[in-house]
Amino acid sequence: MKNMENTYKVPCLYQALQEAPAHMTCPLKVSVPGSKSITNRALLLATLADGVSCLKGVLFSDDSRHFLKCIQDLGFETRVDEAGRTIAVRGLGGEIPRSEASLYVGSAGTAARFLTAFLGLSHGIYHMDASEQMRRRPMAPLLDSLEALGCEIRYKEGGPRGHFPFTLQGHGFQKDSIGVNIDGSSQFLSALLISSCLCEKDFTACIEGSHGMAYIEMTLKMMEQFGVRALKTGDNAFLTAAGQQYRARDYLVAPDVSAACYFYAMSPLLSLPVLVEQVHFDSLQGDVEFIRILEKMGCHAQDTPEGILLSPPEAGSFRGVTADMSACSDQAITLAAIAPYADGPTRITGIGHIRYQESDRIAGIAAQLAKMGIRCEASDSSITIYPGSPRPSEVDTYEDHRMAMGFALTGLRSPGIDIRNPGCCRKTFEEYFEVLDRIAGQFRTPAPRS
């Protein structure tokens, strides 16, 4: 990283682009790493399958490396080629090589939830721990469901119930149905669904809440791609028929749409056409809905063979909108970061659960925009941002990769925005700021401030 290790000084591109020759503002083409959500689901599905699966286009980041290390610590055979972005996993049809193990999931929510369900519904004793950040995040709804299904859970003496660290002693499925509240995270349901085929009877999962259904759809489609169908049987129930088995297969991980959205947000922000390679509207990833929000702001999207091409509003300015982001809540920070430049207020709704992610993201958005002199109003589940001119500021990232990546966008248009602790992006996109530096170099911007 060209900037200081602990602070990234965002290169302001806006003025340079206004003065650039026409050929310099032809579509900005970007490639992004593989999807974190798909990578980690594929890792667990391959572990549950019978035989060797080869995963290609894999994302290598802090989260996926923690997930992979946990699988290896459980005794599963793997072959890893980071340069070639491939992982081969020999699954054992739902069996676990080691009946006792200690696992550390870091800050990876997918590893924390998916592996906990798999291990808690298997047979063995597993000691689970996580980073301080993950220790604060919700786990109780999933753990309560596992206890109801027959898992014994022992918490560290003096530690709070419903949080890491804990020990699981699994006894398989003692019941064939369960309820789970997903208001805090859709991963609670995804975790139970992925492991549901281990039940010897037809298994039913009933849910309370409706958060993150796009991620549930991703889980269902990927389960089916590996050979197991779970059917939605009502507004709040899912049935997995007994007797199904995941099949080993070669699997290509699609590019990360969450990562792509930062570059698509540059289109209205910098009045620049943007194309992210191999991102298409038929993606399994719910964050593709963010591009539809950008269309409502005045952009134009065209799905080409290379990927979605997003063109900026013809008028130059873009509209403020009201957007329910329950289907793409990881992009709430992204939208908030560009909202000050809209021609009217932007209201983001359906995001109450983001208070309980890597940071309290609603509070974080409000605090950082206030430091920039931008008026905003926050509630428990929404935030409204008003137009303004952001002033120079150091952005506190709270060890949250999306705070770092999202608010870097603000600095691409307003000078003097610095991102503290840029290294937190290792969680999902460790080369993000290097990519921004390359884009800055492409448009011949001055060197970053010393």
Short mmCIF file of C-alpha atoms in Angstrom, two decimals:
data_model
loop_
_atom_site.label_atom_id
_atom_site.label_comp_id
_atom_site.label_asym_id
_atom_site.label_seq_id
_atom_site.Cartn_x
_atom_site.Cartn_y
_atom_site.Cartn_z
CA MET A 1 0.00 0.00 0.00
CA LYS A 2 1.48 3.30 -1.06
CA ASN A 3 -0.12 5.23 1.79
CA MET A 4 0.81 5.01 5.47
CA GLU A 5 0.27 1.62 7.12
CA ASN A 6 -2.28 2.90 9.65
CA THR A 7 -3.98 5.61 7.56
CA TYR A 8 -4.98 5.57 3.90
CA LYS A 9 -5.12 9.01 2.30
CA VAL A 10 -7.85 8.72 -0.32
CA PRO A 11 -6.88 10.19 -3.71
CA CYS A 12 -9.49 12.75 -4.79
CA LEU A 13 -10.33 11.85 -8.40
CA TYR A 14 -13.33 14.04 -9.12
CA GLN A 15 -11.59 17.17 -10.39
CA ALA A 16 -9.07 15.17 -12.43
CA LEU A 17 -11.91 13.31 -14.14
CA GLN A 18 -13.74 16.52 -14.99
CA GLU A 19 -10.61 17.72 -16.77
CA ALA A 20 -9.64 14.36 -18.33
CA PRO A 21 -9.70 13.80 -22.12
CA ALA A 22 -12.77 11.96 -23.37
CA HIS A 23 -10.89 8.67 -23.88
CA MET A 24 -9.95 8.68 -20.20
CA THR A 25 -13.58 8.54 -19.15
CA CYS A 26 -14.51 5.49 -21.22
CA PRO A 27 -15.71 2.61 -19.01
CA LEU A 28 -13.60 1.87 -16.00
CA LYS A 29 -13.14 -1.93 -16.06
CA VAL A 30 -12.48 -3.67 -12.77
CA SER A 31 -12.17 -7.28 -11.67
CA VAL A 32 -12.95 -8.26 -8.07
CA PRO A 33 -12.14 -11.36 -5.98
CA GLY A 34 -14.51 -14.29 -5.56
CA SER A 35 -17.56 -13.98 -3.35
CA LYS A 36 -16.99 -14.44 0.38
CA SER A 37 -20.56 -15.66 0.89
CA ILE A 38 -20.27 -18.23 -1.89
CA THR A 39 -16.71 -19.29 -0.97
CA ASN A 40 -17.60 -20.12 2.63
CA ARG A 41 -20.86 -21.87 1.75
CA ALA A 42 -19.01 -23.91 -0.86
CA LEU A 43 -16.33 -24.88 1.66
CA LEU A 44 -18.91 -26.31 4.06
CA LEU A 45 -20.94 -27.99 1.30
CA ALA A 46 -17.76 -29.63 -0.02
CA THR A 47 -16.96 -30.82 3.50
CA LEU A 48 -20.42 -32.39 3.80
CA ALA A 49 -20.27 -34.00 0.34
CA ASP A 50 -18.99 -37.48 -0.37
CA GLY A 51 -15.73 -37.27 -2.32
CA VAL A 52 -13.36 -34.58 -3.60
CA SER A 53 -14.74 -31.18 -4.65
CA CYS A 54 -12.54 -28.66 -6.45
CA LEU A 55 -13.52 -25.05 -5.75
CA LYS A 56 -12.22 -22.53 -8.29
CA GLY A 57 -12.15 -18.72 -8.16
CA VAL A 58 -12.02 -18.90 -4.37
CA LEU A 59 -11.70 -15.75 -2.26
CA PHE A 60 -8.64 -15.81 -0.01
CA SER A 61 -9.22 -13.36 2.84
CA ASP A 62 -9.16 -13.40 6.64
CA ASP A 63 -12.69 -14.83 6.79
CA SER A 64 -12.17 -17.61 4.26
CA ARG A 65 -8.76 -18.52 5.71
CA HIS A 66 -10.31 -18.91 9.17
CA PHE A 67 -13.05 -21.11 7.69
CA LEU A 68 -10.47 -23.21 5.82
CA LYS A 69 -8.24 -23.57 8.91
CA CYS A 70 -11.24 -24.81 10.93
CA ILE A 71 -11.98 -27.47 8.32
CA GLN A 72 -8.34 -28.55 8.38
CA ASP A 73 -8.30 -28.61 12.20
CA LEU A 74 -11.29 -30.99 12.04
CA GLY A 75 -9.09 -33.36 10.05
CA PHE A 76 -10.45 -32.88 6.55
CA GLU A 77 -7.98 -33.37 3.71
CA THR A 78 -7.48 -30.24 1.58
CA ARG A 79 -5.22 -29.06 -1.24
CA VAL A 80 -4.80 -25.29 -1.42
CA ASP A 81 -3.42 -23.17 -4.26
CA GLU A 82 -3.79 -19.49 -3.38
CA ALA A 83 -2.05 -18.31 -6.55
CA GLY A 84 -4.48 -20.36 -8.64
CA ARG A 85 -7.41 -19.46 -6.35
CA THR A 86 -8.41 -23.10 -5.91
CA ILE A 87 -9.16 -25.38 -2.95
CA ALA A 88 -9.81 -29.11 -3.17
CA VAL A 89 -11.71 -30.64 -0.23
CA ARG A 90 -12.27 -34.35 0.42
CA GLY A 91 -15.68 -34.60 2.05
CA LEU A 92 -16.80 -37.61 4.06
CA GLY A 93 -20.55 -37.51 3.50
CA GLY A 94 -21.31 -35.73 6.77
CA GLU A 95 -18.78 -37.57 8.94
CA ILE A 96 -16.08 -35.60 10.82
CA PRO A 97 -12.56 -37.10 11.04
CA ARG A 98 -11.89 -35.81 14.56
CA SER A 99 -14.41 -36.34 17.33
CA GLU A 100 -12.84 -33.58 19.43
CA ALA A 101 -11.16 -30.36 18.32
CA SER A 102 -10.57 -26.74 19.27
CA LEU A 103 -11.55 -24.22 16.60
CA TYR A 104 -11.01 -20.48 16.24
CA VAL A 105 -13.32 -18.73 13.75
CA GLY A 106 -11.80 -15.24 14.01
CA SER A 107 -14.31 -12.58 12.97
CA ALA A 108 -15.94 -14.72 10.27
CA GLY A 109 -19.69 -14.76 10.83
CA THR A 110 -20.21 -17.51 8.27
CA ALA A 111 -17.65 -19.78 9.95
CA ALA A 112 -19.09 -18.94 13.36
CA ARG A 113 -22.68 -19.82 12.42
CA PHE A 114 -22.28 -22.52 9.74
CA LEU A 115 -19.64 -24.59 11.54
CA THR A 116 -21.42 -24.27 14.89
CA ALA A 117 -24.60 -25.78 13.41
CA PHE A 118 -22.71 -28.58 11.62
CA LEU A 119 -20.73 -29.53 14.73
CA GLY A 120 -23.61 -29.07 17.13
CA LEU A 121 -25.77 -31.46 15.10
CA SER A 122 -23.00 -34.06 14.67
CA HIS A 123 -21.40 -36.38 17.25
CA GLY A 124 -18.36 -35.10 19.11
CA ILE A 125 -16.98 -32.43 21.43
CA TYR A 126 -15.84 -29.14 19.90
CA HIS A 127 -14.35 -26.15 21.69
CA MET A 128 -15.25 -22.95 19.86
CA ASP A 129 -13.72 -19.49 20.18
CA ALA A 130 -13.64 -16.26 18.17
CA SER A 131 -12.20 -12.76 18.01
CA GLU A 132 -13.33 -10.10 20.48
CA GLN A 133 -15.44 -8.62 17.67
CA MET A 134 -17.19 -11.93 16.95
CA ARG A 135 -17.65 -12.55 20.68
CA ARG A 136 -19.90 -9.49 20.74
CA ARG A 137 -22.03 -10.50 17.75
CA PRO A 138 -25.33 -12.41 18.07
CA MET A 139 -25.27 -16.20 18.38
CA ALA A 140 -28.06 -16.90 20.89
CA PRO A 141 -30.90 -17.72 18.44
CA LEU A 142 -28.79 -20.40 16.75
CA LEU A 143 -27.41 -21.78 20.01
CA ASP A 144 -30.90 -21.93 21.52
CA SER A 145 -32.11 -23.88 18.48
CA LEU A 146 -29.20 -26.31 18.74
CA GLU A 147 -29.92 -26.94 22.41
CA ALA A 148 -33.55 -27.63 21.54
CA LEU A 149 -32.35 -30.16 18.95
CA GLY A 150 -30.27 -32.03 21.55
CA CYS A 151 -26.86 -30.32 21.60
CA GLU A 152 -25.21 -29.68 24.97
CA ILE A 153 -23.56 -26.24 25.17
CA ARG A 154 -21.17 -25.28 27.94
CA TYR A 155 -20.04 -21.67 28.24
CA LYS A 156 -16.74 -20.52 29.66
CA GLU A 157 -17.05 -19.85 33.37
CA GLY A 158 -18.17 -16.26 33.84
CA GLY A 159 -18.86 -15.83 30.13
CA PRO A 160 -22.24 -14.68 28.82
CA ARG A 161 -24.72 -17.16 27.43
CA GLY A 162 -25.38 -16.95 23.72
CA HIS A 163 -21.87 -15.78 22.80
CA PHE A 164 -18.43 -17.23 22.12
CA PRO A 165 -16.52 -18.99 23.64
CA PHE A 166 -18.37 -22.26 24.27
CA THR A 167 -18.07 -26.03 23.96
CA LEU A 168 -20.48 -28.06 21.84
CA GLN A 169 -21.24 -31.69 22.60
CA GLY A 170 -23.37 -32.90 19.73
CA HIS A 171 -25.68 -35.89 19.78
CA GLY A 172 -27.16 -35.60 16.30
CA PHE A 173 -30.77 -34.55 15.71
CA GLN A 174 -33.03 -35.37 18.67
CA LYS A 175 -36.01 -33.66 16.98
CA ASP A 176 -37.17 -33.28 13.38
CA SER A 177 -38.31 -29.64 13.57
CA ILE A 178 -37.10 -26.37 15.05
CA GLY A 179 -37.88 -22.67 15.09
CA VAL A 180 -35.29 -19.91 14.81
CA ASN A 181 -35.43 -16.12 14.91
CA ILE A 182 -33.44 -14.52 12.08
CA ASP A 183 -33.91 -10.85 12.95
CA GLY A 184 -30.27 -10.72 14.05
CA SER A 185 -28.85 -12.70 11.12
CA SER A 186 -30.15 -14.83 8.26
CA GLN A 187 -27.06 -16.99 8.79
CA PHE A 188 -28.85 -18.73 11.68
CA LEU A 189 -31.33 -20.26 9.22
CA SER A 190 -28.74 -20.87 6.51
CA ALA A 191 -26.61 -22.77 9.03
CA LEU A 192 -29.49 -25.06 10.03
CA LEU A 193 -30.59 -25.61 6.43
CA ILE A 194 -27.13 -26.62 5.19
CA SER A 195 -26.81 -29.28 7.90
CA SER A 196 -30.48 -30.34 7.81
CA CYS A 197 -29.81 -33.30 5.47
CA LEU A 198 -27.92 -34.98 8.33
CA CYS A 199 -31.26 -35.57 10.03
CA GLU A 200 -32.52 -39.12 9.48
CA LYS A 201 -36.11 -37.86 9.17
CA ASP A 202 -37.79 -35.13 7.15
CA PHE A 203 -36.68 -31.93 8.85
CA THR A 204 -38.65 -28.68 9.15
CA ALA A 205 -37.21 -25.28 10.07
CA CYS A 206 -39.65 -22.49 10.92
CA ILE A 207 -38.53 -18.90 11.13
CA GLU A 208 -39.48 -15.69 12.88
CA GLY A 209 -38.45 -12.52 11.07
CA SER A 210 -37.70 -11.82 7.43
CA HIS A 211 -34.19 -10.38 7.41
CA GLY A 212 -31.76 -11.41 4.69
CA MET A 213 -34.01 -13.60 2.57
CA ALA A 214 -31.75 -13.02 -0.46
CA TYR A 215 -28.98 -14.86 1.43
CA ILE A 216 -31.41 -17.67 2.27
CA GLU A 217 -32.16 -17.99 -1.45
CA MET A 218 -28.41 -18.20 -2.12
CA THR A 219 -28.11 -20.98 0.45
CA LEU A 220 -31.02 -22.94 -1.04
CA LYS A 221 -29.65 -22.66 -4.59
CA MET A 222 -26.15 -23.71 -3.56
CA MET A 223 -27.49 -26.66 -1.56
CA GLU A 224 -29.33 -27.77 -4.69
CA GLN A 225 -26.20 -27.32 -6.82
CA PHE A 226 -24.47 -29.81 -4.49
CA GLY A 227 -27.43 -32.21 -4.60
CA VAL A 228 -29.80 -31.43 -1.69
CA ARG A 229 -33.16 -29.66 -1.98
CA ALA A 230 -34.83 -27.78 0.86
CA LEU A 231 -38.31 -26.57 -0.08
CA LYS A 232 -40.14 -23.54 1.21
CA THR A 233 -43.49 -24.87 2.42
CA GLY A 234 -45.07 -21.62 3.57
CA ASP A 235 -44.25 -18.04 4.42
CA ASN A 236 -42.03 -19.14 7.28
CA ALA A 237 -41.20 -22.84 6.91
CA PHE A 238 -38.62 -24.92 5.04
CA LEU A 239 -38.64 -28.72 4.59
CA THR A 240 -35.63 -30.92 3.87
CA ALA A 241 -36.68 -34.45 2.92
CA ALA A 242 -34.75 -37.30 4.49
CA GLY A 243 -32.36 -39.46 2.50
CA GLN A 244 -30.57 -36.72 0.55
CA GLN A 245 -26.78 -36.48 0.26
CA TYR A 246 -24.46 -33.75 -1.00
CA ARG A 247 -22.41 -34.78 -4.02
CA ALA A 248 -18.80 -33.75 -4.62
CA ARG A 249 -18.34 -31.56 -7.67
CA ASP A 250 -16.17 -28.94 -9.33
CA TYR A 251 -17.54 -25.52 -8.44
CA LEU A 252 -16.73 -22.04 -9.79
CA VAL A 253 -17.08 -19.24 -7.24
CA ALA A 254 -18.57 -16.12 -8.84
CA PRO A 255 -17.03 -12.63 -8.33
CA ASP A 256 -18.02 -10.88 -5.13
CA VAL A 257 -20.92 -8.54 -5.90
CA SER A 258 -20.47 -6.88 -2.50
CA ALA A 259 -16.97 -5.86 -3.58
CA ALA A 260 -18.21 -4.87 -7.04
CA CYS A 261 -20.71 -2.42 -5.55
CA TYR A 262 -17.97 -0.07 -4.33
CA PHE A 263 -16.87 0.39 -7.92
CA TYR A 264 -20.41 0.68 -9.27
CA ALA A 265 -20.99 3.46 -6.72
CA MET A 266 -18.18 5.37 -8.45
CA SER A 267 -20.39 5.75 -11.53
CA PRO A 268 -22.79 8.39 -10.17
CA LEU A 269 -20.15 9.69 -7.75
CA LEU A 270 -17.55 10.47 -10.44
CA SER A 271 -19.82 10.64 -13.55
CA LEU A 272 -17.97 7.63 -14.91
CA PRO A 273 -19.14 4.47 -16.75
CA VAL A 274 -18.10 1.37 -14.77
CA LEU A 275 -17.98 -2.32 -15.74
CA VAL A 276 -17.11 -5.03 -13.22
CA GLU A 277 -16.07 -8.17 -15.04
CA GLN A 278 -18.40 -11.19 -14.88
CA VAL A 279 -20.95 -9.58 -12.54
CA HIS A 280 -24.45 -10.21 -13.93
CA PHE A 281 -28.03 -9.66 -12.80
CA ASP A 282 -28.65 -13.41 -12.52
CA SER A 283 -26.14 -13.57 -9.65
CA LEU A 284 -26.99 -15.63 -6.56
CA GLN A 285 -25.86 -12.65 -4.48
CA GLY A 286 -28.46 -10.27 -3.09
CA ASP A 287 -26.18 -7.24 -3.32
CA VAL A 288 -26.88 -7.08 -7.06
CA GLU A 289 -30.02 -5.22 -5.92
CA PHE A 290 -27.75 -2.26 -5.07
CA ILE A 291 -27.28 -1.66 -8.79
CA ARG A 292 -31.06 -1.30 -9.09
CA ILE A 293 -30.92 1.38 -6.40
CA LEU A 294 -28.27 3.21 -8.41
CA GLU A 295 -30.63 3.04 -11.39
CA LYS A 296 -33.30 4.79 -9.29
CA MET A 297 -30.71 7.49 -8.63
CA GLY A 298 -30.44 8.09 -12.37
CA CYS A 299 -27.84 5.57 -13.60
CA HIS A 300 -28.41 3.21 -16.52
CA ALA A 301 -27.44 -0.48 -16.30
CA GLN A 302 -26.82 -2.85 -19.21
CA ASP A 303 -25.97 -6.52 -18.67
CA THR A 304 -23.31 -7.28 -21.30
CA PRO A 305 -21.37 -10.52 -21.92
CA GLU A 306 -18.42 -8.99 -20.05
CA GLY A 307 -20.47 -7.91 -17.06
CA ILE A 308 -22.93 -5.22 -16.02
CA LEU A 309 -22.04 -1.83 -17.50
CA LEU A 310 -23.35 1.03 -15.35
CA SER A 311 -23.50 4.49 -16.93
CA PRO A 312 -23.86 7.66 -14.84
CA PRO A 313 -26.93 9.92 -14.92
CA GLU A 314 -27.08 11.96 -18.12
CA ALA A 315 -27.77 15.15 -16.19
CA GLY A 316 -24.53 14.79 -14.24
CA SER A 317 -26.16 14.96 -10.81
CA PHE A 318 -27.89 12.00 -9.20
CA ARG A 319 -31.12 11.79 -7.23
CA GLY A 320 -31.63 11.20 -3.55
CA VAL A 321 -33.85 8.17 -2.97
CA THR A 322 -35.67 6.19 -0.31
CA ALA A 323 -34.28 2.65 -0.41
CA ASP A 324 -35.29 -0.45 1.52
CA MET A 325 -31.90 -2.17 1.75
CA SER A 326 -32.99 -5.30 3.62
CA ALA A 327 -31.92 -7.37 0.58
CA CYS A 328 -28.51 -5.70 0.27
CA SER A 329 -27.76 -4.30 3.71
CA ASP A 330 -23.99 -4.71 3.33
CA GLN A 331 -24.22 -1.76 0.95
CA ALA A 332 -25.94 0.61 3.40
CA ILE A 333 -22.57 2.22 4.17
CA THR A 334 -21.79 2.44 0.44
CA LEU A 335 -25.00 4.34 -0.26
CA ALA A 336 -24.53 6.54 2.80
CA ALA A 337 -20.98 7.43 1.69
CA ILE A 338 -22.13 8.84 -1.67
CA ALA A 339 -25.47 10.25 -0.44
CA PRO A 340 -24.10 13.73 0.47
CA TYR A 341 -23.56 14.38 -3.26
CA ALA A 342 -27.16 13.58 -4.26
CA ASP A 343 -29.57 16.37 -5.19
CA GLY A 344 -31.90 15.58 -2.28
CA PRO A 345 -32.11 13.54 0.93
CA THR A 346 -31.42 9.81 0.84
CA ARG A 347 -33.30 7.59 3.31
CA ILE A 348 -32.04 4.06 3.95
CA THR A 349 -34.52 1.68 5.62
CA GLY A 350 -34.72 -2.00 6.59
CA ILE A 351 -31.28 -2.02 8.23
CA GLY A 352 -31.93 -2.45 11.96
CA HIS A 353 -29.83 -5.62 12.08
CA ILE A 354 -26.66 -3.85 10.90
CA ARG A 355 -26.29 -2.45 14.42
CA TYR A 356 -25.12 -5.96 15.40
CA GLN A 357 -22.60 -6.71 12.66
CA GLU A 358 -18.84 -6.05 12.75
CA SER A 359 -19.75 -2.69 14.29
CA ASP A 360 -22.91 -0.74 15.04
CA ARG A 361 -23.05 0.44 11.45
CA ILE A 362 -25.94 2.86 11.82
CA ALA A 363 -24.15 4.65 14.67
CA GLY A 364 -20.89 4.51 12.72
CA ILE A 365 -22.41 6.06 9.60
CA ALA A 366 -23.99 8.86 11.63
CA ALA A 367 -20.79 9.60 13.58
CA GLN A 368 -18.50 9.74 10.55
CA LEU A 369 -20.86 11.86 8.46
CA ALA A 370 -21.27 14.26 11.39
CA LYS A 371 -17.47 14.65 11.54
CA MET A 372 -17.60 15.62 7.87
CA GLY A 373 -20.25 18.24 8.58
CA ILE A 374 -23.04 16.24 6.89
CA ARG A 375 -26.50 16.31 8.44
CA CYS A 376 -28.07 12.91 9.07
CA GLU A 377 -30.87 11.49 11.20
CA ALA A 378 -30.71 7.94 12.53
CA SER A 379 -33.32 5.64 14.07
CA ASP A 380 -33.13 2.03 15.22
CA SER A 381 -33.61 0.71 11.68
CA SER A 382 -33.03 3.60 9.27
CA ILE A 383 -30.88 6.61 8.50
CA THR A 384 -31.49 9.74 6.42
CA ILE A 385 -28.59 11.65 4.87
CA TYR A 386 -28.94 15.20 3.56
CA PRO A 387 -26.90 16.80 0.75
CA GLY A 388 -23.77 18.70 1.70
CA SER A 389 -20.06 19.22 1.06
CA PRO A 390 -17.97 16.82 3.18
CA ARG A 391 -15.08 18.54 4.89
CA PRO A 392 -11.69 16.87 5.53
CA SER A 393 -11.90 14.14 8.14
CA GLU A 394 -10.24 10.99 9.44
CA VAL A 395 -12.72 8.13 9.23
CA ASP A 396 -12.87 5.79 12.21
CA THR A 397 -13.47 2.26 10.90
CA TYR A 398 -14.19 0.35 14.15
CA GLU A 399 -12.31 -2.71 12.77
CA ASP A 400 -15.13 -2.93 10.21
CA HIS A 401 -14.05 -3.60 6.64
CA ARG A 402 -17.22 -2.09 5.14
CA MET A 403 -16.76 1.19 7.00
CA ALA A 404 -13.26 1.44 5.52
CA MET A 405 -14.19 0.51 1.95
CA GLY A 406 -17.45 2.46 1.88
CA PHE A 407 -16.19 5.79 3.20
CA ALA A 408 -13.17 5.71 0.91
CA LEU A 409 -15.72 6.56 -1.80
CA THR A 410 -16.47 9.89 -0.13
CA GLY A 411 -12.83 10.85 -0.45
CA LEU A 412 -12.75 10.12 -4.17
CA ARG A 413 -14.88 13.26 -4.62
CA SER A 414 -13.93 15.44 -1.63
CA PRO A 415 -10.28 16.06 -0.72
CA GLY A 416 -8.85 15.37 2.70
CA ILE A 417 -10.63 12.13 3.62
CA ASP A 418 -8.32 9.68 5.39
CA ILE A 419 -9.22 6.09 6.36
CA ARG A 420 -7.88 4.82 9.66
CA ASN A 421 -6.81 1.19 9.93
CA PRO A 422 -7.21 0.32 6.24
CA GLY A 423 -5.84 -3.14 6.95
CA CYS A 424 -9.22 -4.22 8.34
CA CYS A 425 -10.20 -4.85 4.69
CA ARG A 426 -8.24 -8.09 4.90
CA LYS A 427 -11.47 -9.60 6.19
CA THR A 428 -12.95 -9.75 2.68
CA PHE A 429 -10.91 -7.72 0.12
CA GLU A 430 -7.30 -7.36 1.15
CA GLU A 431 -6.20 -5.56 -2.05
CA TYR A 432 -9.01 -2.98 -2.07
CA PHE A 433 -6.84 0.07 -1.47
CA GLU A 434 -4.21 -1.13 -3.92
CA VAL A 435 -6.98 -1.28 -6.52
CA LEU A 436 -7.96 2.31 -5.67
CA ASP A 437 -4.32 3.35 -6.10
CA ARG A 438 -4.22 1.70 -9.53
CA ILE A 439 -7.43 3.48 -10.55
CA ALA A 440 -5.96 6.78 -9.36
CA GLY A 441 -2.85 6.12 -11.43
CA GLN A 442 -4.96 5.31 -14.48
CA PHE A 443 -6.53 8.75 -14.33
CA ARG A 444 -3.18 10.46 -13.72
CA THR A 445 -4.08 11.97 -10.39
CA PRO A 446 -1.40 13.68 -8.31
CA ALA A 447 0.50 11.55 -5.80
CA PRO A 448 -1.25 11.14 -2.43
CA ARG A 449 -0.52 13.83 0.16
CA SER A 450 2.49 13.21 2.36
#
